[in-house]
Amino acid sequence: MATLKDIAEKVKVSQSTVSRVLNGDPNLNVSDETRENIVTVACELGYKTVSQRYSKRQGDTGKKASVEEMTESQNLPERRIGIAQMFEMQEQMEDIYYIMLKNRLDEACFEKKWTTVMLYRDEKKRFTKNDDRPIDGLIAIGRFSPEEIQDFHQYTDNIVFLDSSPDDMKYYSIVPNYHLAIREVLQCFEAKGKERIAYLGSVDTLGDDKKLTMDPRYYYYKNTLNNQNRFDESLVIDCEMNSRSSCQKVLEYLDSHTPKEYPDAIFASSDAVAPGLVKALHEREILLPGQIGVITFNNTSFSEFSNPPLSSVEVYMRESVESTVMCMELLWKKNSLPKKIIVPCSLVDRGSV
């Protein structure tokens, strides 16, 4: 089946542009030629969801939609979904997990024929959108302060949180199963005979209410090892969640310890810190995985295409996004009791342990 990505690659535009064109977004500033190319390529590739979407409404027997039919379909009533990101663009570039999550969400909304509307922070750091048209729901990706969440309510009360849960009794939310993820990481290390397991990442991060709190990955790492009487504070390498900080902190750690004091393995709490970790090990000529094994978290291209490729915890973005869409539909049906969906994680083994 053709996807937004297929269309975007052929026309050489972003997936978001494809989604907005095919949804008839009047605020999108692209040339008429680009619009026509997107619609034409979508038809050529037989974008099946279009014919499926209108099969009942138009009595379609399964044939591909024509350019005229697809163009006309852009004028049909549609839902408008606001999307708010925790990170600013520069921060997203350092942690592409949130960019990938947003792209998956764009595609899922397009499949439902929902137009996505980005909310951005203004000069006062308050979330705003670039038109006065109402939105039917808002999906908030990441963690937000109580003040930011209150801002969301000026646009809609239909709010779903993706990757955080600020209030289990008030909001629908979708979060990864951190406990399961860390258990799989530690079990993998132990199965490979790794006893001294270091933690690399921020010990304290922004919690669900955007106040500093213990990072859930560190929490389960520390508690699990504590229960086994194996937790060692000296094996914690506290750094910011970016490659620059991780490289600096790992180098400082290695230079202040003898090789006999090095950990057997390192759990990098995000792919965002993985490039800095690998660079530091290379600079000190430490073999990976020969001397130190590594597992990361999020399983983005940072870990997949690292040298060597790194084992990583897969956070199921597609399933998380599908759950988000389902929760929004439940809100529209006035399902009053909020639900918190915890999505499992699994370890992708690439031999870096």
Short mmCIF file of C-alpha atoms in Angstrom, two decimals, residues 32-272:
data_model
loop_
_atom_site.label_atom_id
_atom_site.label_comp_id
_atom_site.label_asym_id
_atom_site.label_seq_id
_atom_site.Cartn_x
_atom_site.Cartn_y
_atom_site.Cartn_z
CA ASP A 32 -0.12 25.26 -7.57
CA GLU A 33 2.36 23.05 -9.42
CA THR A 34 3.39 21.32 -6.20
CA ARG A 35 -0.23 20.78 -5.20
CA GLU A 36 -1.03 19.28 -8.58
CA ASN A 37 2.06 17.03 -8.50
CA ILE A 38 1.14 15.69 -5.05
CA VAL A 39 -2.44 14.88 -6.05
CA THR A 40 -1.31 13.33 -9.35
CA VAL A 41 1.35 11.13 -7.73
CA ALA A 42 -1.11 10.05 -5.01
CA CYS A 43 -3.46 8.86 -7.74
CA GLU A 44 -0.68 7.17 -9.73
CA LEU A 45 0.44 5.24 -6.66
CA GLY A 46 -3.13 4.21 -5.91
CA TYR A 47 -3.24 5.64 -2.41
CA LYS A 48 -5.73 3.02 -1.23
CA THR A 49 -7.03 4.77 1.83
CA VAL A 50 -8.62 7.38 -0.39
CA SER A 51 -10.81 4.87 -2.21
CA GLN A 52 -11.53 3.03 1.03
CA ARG A 53 -12.45 6.26 2.76
CA TYR A 54 -15.12 7.15 0.24
CA SER A 55 -16.28 3.69 -0.80
CA LYS A 56 -19.41 3.72 1.38
CA ARG A 57 -20.14 7.39 0.87
CA GLN A 58 -19.87 7.32 -2.94
CA GLY A 59 -20.74 3.70 -3.72
CA ASP A 60 -17.19 3.09 -4.97
CA THR A 61 -16.49 -0.47 -6.09
CA GLY A 62 -12.79 -0.36 -5.29
CA LYS A 63 -11.39 1.54 -8.30
CA LYS A 64 -8.59 4.07 -7.77
CA ALA A 65 -9.66 7.65 -7.22
CA SER A 66 -9.09 10.02 -10.15
CA VAL A 67 -7.32 13.37 -9.82
CA GLU A 68 -10.70 15.11 -10.08
CA GLU A 69 -12.27 12.89 -7.41
CA MET A 70 -9.32 13.33 -5.06
CA THR A 71 -9.30 17.10 -5.56
CA GLU A 72 -13.05 17.28 -4.93
CA SER A 73 -12.66 15.20 -1.78
CA GLN A 74 -10.50 17.92 -0.27
CA ASN A 75 -13.66 20.04 0.16
CA LEU A 76 -15.47 17.49 2.36
CA PRO A 77 -15.95 18.29 6.08
CA GLU A 78 -13.01 17.20 8.20
CA ARG A 79 -11.72 17.14 11.74
CA ARG A 80 -8.99 19.56 12.76
CA ILE A 81 -6.44 18.28 15.30
CA GLY A 82 -4.03 20.58 17.08
CA ILE A 83 -0.55 19.19 17.84
CA ALA A 84 1.74 20.63 20.49
CA GLN A 85 5.37 19.54 20.91
CA MET A 86 7.26 19.68 24.20
CA PHE A 87 10.55 20.51 22.47
CA GLU A 88 11.44 23.47 20.29
CA MET A 89 12.84 22.58 16.86
CA GLN A 90 16.51 22.78 17.90
CA GLU A 91 15.89 20.36 20.78
CA GLN A 92 14.00 18.03 18.44
CA MET A 93 17.01 17.90 16.13
CA GLU A 94 19.05 16.56 19.06
CA ASP A 95 16.41 13.93 19.90
CA ILE A 96 14.76 12.81 16.65
CA TYR A 97 12.43 10.45 18.52
CA TYR A 98 9.94 13.28 18.88
CA ILE A 99 10.22 14.20 15.20
CA MET A 100 9.53 10.58 14.27
CA LEU A 101 6.57 10.47 16.68
CA LYS A 102 5.10 13.63 15.12
CA ASN A 103 5.51 12.20 11.60
CA ARG A 104 3.72 8.99 12.59
CA LEU A 105 0.95 11.07 14.11
CA ASP A 106 0.63 13.18 10.93
CA GLU A 107 0.23 10.03 8.87
CA ALA A 108 -2.33 8.51 11.25
CA CYS A 109 -4.38 11.71 11.18
CA PHE A 110 -4.25 11.78 7.41
CA GLU A 111 -5.53 8.21 7.28
CA LYS A 112 -8.53 9.42 9.28
CA LYS A 113 -8.86 12.51 7.09
CA TRP A 114 -8.05 14.77 10.02
CA THR A 115 -6.14 17.97 9.30
CA THR A 116 -3.25 18.59 11.69
CA VAL A 117 -2.65 22.11 12.98
CA MET A 118 0.63 22.87 14.73
CA LEU A 119 0.63 24.96 17.89
CA TYR A 120 3.79 26.99 18.48
CA ARG A 121 5.07 29.01 21.41
CA ASP A 122 4.85 32.77 20.96
CA GLU A 123 7.25 35.35 22.37
CA LYS A 124 5.64 34.85 25.79
CA LYS A 125 6.15 31.07 25.49
CA ARG A 126 2.40 30.49 25.29
CA PHE A 127 1.01 28.04 22.78
CA THR A 128 -0.82 29.59 19.84
CA LYS A 129 -1.95 28.63 16.34
CA ASN A 130 -1.82 30.67 13.14
CA ASP A 131 -5.58 30.86 12.41
CA ASP A 132 -8.86 31.52 14.18
CA ARG A 133 -10.58 28.34 13.04
CA PRO A 134 -11.61 26.00 15.88
CA ILE A 135 -9.97 22.61 16.45
CA ASP A 136 -11.81 19.43 17.40
CA GLY A 137 -9.04 18.01 19.59
CA LEU A 138 -5.45 18.49 20.70
CA ILE A 139 -2.65 15.95 20.97
CA ALA A 140 0.20 17.01 23.25
CA ILE A 141 3.50 15.20 22.59
CA GLY A 142 5.82 15.10 25.60
CA ARG A 143 5.62 16.83 28.96
CA PHE A 144 4.02 20.19 29.70
CA SER A 145 3.67 22.52 32.67
CA PRO A 146 0.28 23.12 34.35
CA GLU A 147 0.28 26.60 32.81
CA GLU A 148 0.87 25.19 29.31
CA ILE A 149 -1.87 22.61 29.79
CA GLN A 150 -4.26 25.35 30.87
CA ASP A 151 -3.42 27.17 27.62
CA PHE A 152 -4.57 24.12 25.68
CA HIS A 153 -8.06 24.40 27.17
CA GLN A 154 -8.64 27.75 25.48
CA TYR A 155 -8.76 25.80 22.22
CA THR A 156 -10.47 22.54 23.25
CA ASP A 157 -11.15 20.27 26.19
CA ASN A 158 -10.53 17.20 24.01
CA ILE A 159 -6.87 16.68 24.93
CA VAL A 160 -4.80 13.48 24.67
CA PHE A 161 -1.23 13.27 25.99
CA LEU A 162 1.29 11.18 24.08
CA ASP A 163 4.43 10.15 26.02
CA SER A 164 3.29 11.61 29.33
CA SER A 165 0.41 11.38 31.82
CA PRO A 166 -0.02 14.62 33.78
CA ASP A 167 -3.30 13.61 35.48
CA ASP A 168 -4.60 10.04 35.26
CA MET A 169 -8.05 11.08 36.50
CA LYS A 170 -8.49 13.93 34.03
CA TYR A 171 -6.73 13.17 30.75
CA TYR A 172 -6.37 10.31 28.30
CA SER A 173 -2.68 9.41 27.96
CA ILE A 174 -0.30 6.97 26.28
CA VAL A 175 3.11 6.14 27.79
CA PRO A 176 5.84 3.51 27.24
CA ASN A 177 6.28 0.66 29.72
CA TYR A 178 9.58 1.85 31.22
CA HIS A 179 9.59 -0.86 33.87
CA LEU A 180 9.42 -3.63 31.27
CA ALA A 181 12.06 -1.92 29.13
CA ILE A 182 14.63 -1.62 31.91
CA ARG A 183 13.99 -5.18 33.04
CA GLU A 184 14.78 -6.44 29.53
CA VAL A 185 17.93 -4.30 29.36
CA LEU A 186 19.30 -5.56 32.67
CA GLN A 187 18.39 -9.16 31.88
CA CYS A 188 20.27 -8.93 28.58
CA PHE A 189 23.37 -7.54 30.28
CA GLU A 190 23.24 -10.21 32.96
CA ALA A 191 22.79 -13.00 30.40
CA LYS A 192 26.02 -11.79 28.76
CA GLY A 193 27.88 -11.86 32.09
CA LYS A 194 27.92 -8.07 32.57
CA GLU A 195 27.93 -7.29 36.30
CA ARG A 196 29.04 -3.65 36.55
CA ILE A 197 26.32 -1.83 34.61
CA ALA A 198 26.57 1.95 34.29
CA TYR A 199 23.74 4.40 33.61
CA LEU A 200 24.27 7.27 31.14
CA GLY A 201 21.70 10.07 30.94
CA SER A 202 19.86 12.62 33.04
CA VAL A 203 19.11 11.41 36.53
CA ASP A 204 16.48 14.14 36.91
CA THR A 205 14.29 15.11 33.98
CA LEU A 206 11.06 17.02 33.48
CA GLY A 207 8.24 15.01 34.95
CA ASP A 208 4.67 14.79 33.68
CA ASP A 209 3.96 18.18 35.26
CA LYS A 210 7.22 19.54 33.74
CA LYS A 211 8.87 19.85 37.14
CA LEU A 212 12.21 18.18 37.77
CA THR A 213 11.77 14.63 38.98
CA MET A 214 13.71 11.37 38.81
CA ASP A 215 13.79 10.07 35.24
CA PRO A 216 11.66 6.88 35.02
CA ARG A 217 14.44 4.98 33.25
CA TYR A 218 16.88 5.86 36.04
CA TYR A 219 14.23 5.11 38.66
CA TYR A 220 13.72 1.53 37.44
CA TYR A 221 17.47 1.04 36.83
CA LYS A 222 18.31 2.11 40.38
CA ASN A 223 15.44 0.30 42.11
CA THR A 224 15.97 -2.97 40.24
CA LEU A 225 19.66 -3.06 41.09
CA ASN A 226 18.96 -1.91 44.65
CA ASN A 227 16.62 -4.86 45.12
CA GLN A 228 19.50 -7.11 44.08
CA ASN A 229 21.99 -5.26 46.32
CA ARG A 230 23.96 -4.35 43.20
CA PHE A 231 23.37 -0.61 42.78
CA ASP A 232 26.61 1.40 42.67
CA GLU A 233 26.35 5.21 42.70
CA SER A 234 29.81 5.48 41.14
CA LEU A 235 28.47 3.88 37.96
CA VAL A 236 26.00 6.70 37.30
CA ILE A 237 27.13 9.13 34.59
CA ASP A 238 24.73 12.07 34.86
CA CYS A 239 24.56 14.14 31.67
CA GLU A 240 22.18 16.29 29.65
CA MET A 241 20.17 14.44 27.03
CA ASN A 242 22.32 15.34 24.05
CA SER A 243 25.44 13.95 22.42
CA ARG A 244 27.67 16.91 23.29
CA SER A 245 27.10 16.52 27.02
CA SER A 246 27.27 12.72 26.96
CA CYS A 247 30.61 12.74 25.14
CA GLN A 248 32.09 15.21 27.64
CA LYS A 249 30.80 13.36 30.71
CA VAL A 250 31.90 9.93 29.46
CA LEU A 251 35.40 11.24 28.69
CA GLU A 252 35.59 12.78 32.17
CA TYR A 253 34.46 9.51 33.69
CA LEU A 254 36.98 7.40 31.75
CA ASP A 255 39.85 9.79 32.50
CA SER A 256 39.10 9.75 36.23
CA HIS A 257 39.04 5.94 36.51
CA THR A 258 41.50 3.17 35.77
CA PRO A 259 40.58 0.52 33.15
CA LYS A 260 39.95 -1.94 35.97
CA GLU A 261 37.30 0.43 37.32
CA TYR A 262 35.46 0.77 33.99
CA PRO A 263 31.94 -0.64 33.82
CA ASP A 264 31.28 -3.88 31.97
CA ALA A 265 28.33 -2.28 30.19
CA ILE A 266 26.56 1.05 29.79
CA PHE A 267 22.83 1.67 29.46
CA ALA A 268 22.33 4.88 27.47
CA SER A 269 18.91 6.19 28.47
CA SER A 270 18.21 7.74 25.05
CA ASP A 271 19.50 7.50 21.51
CA ALA A 272 20.12 11.23 21.85
#
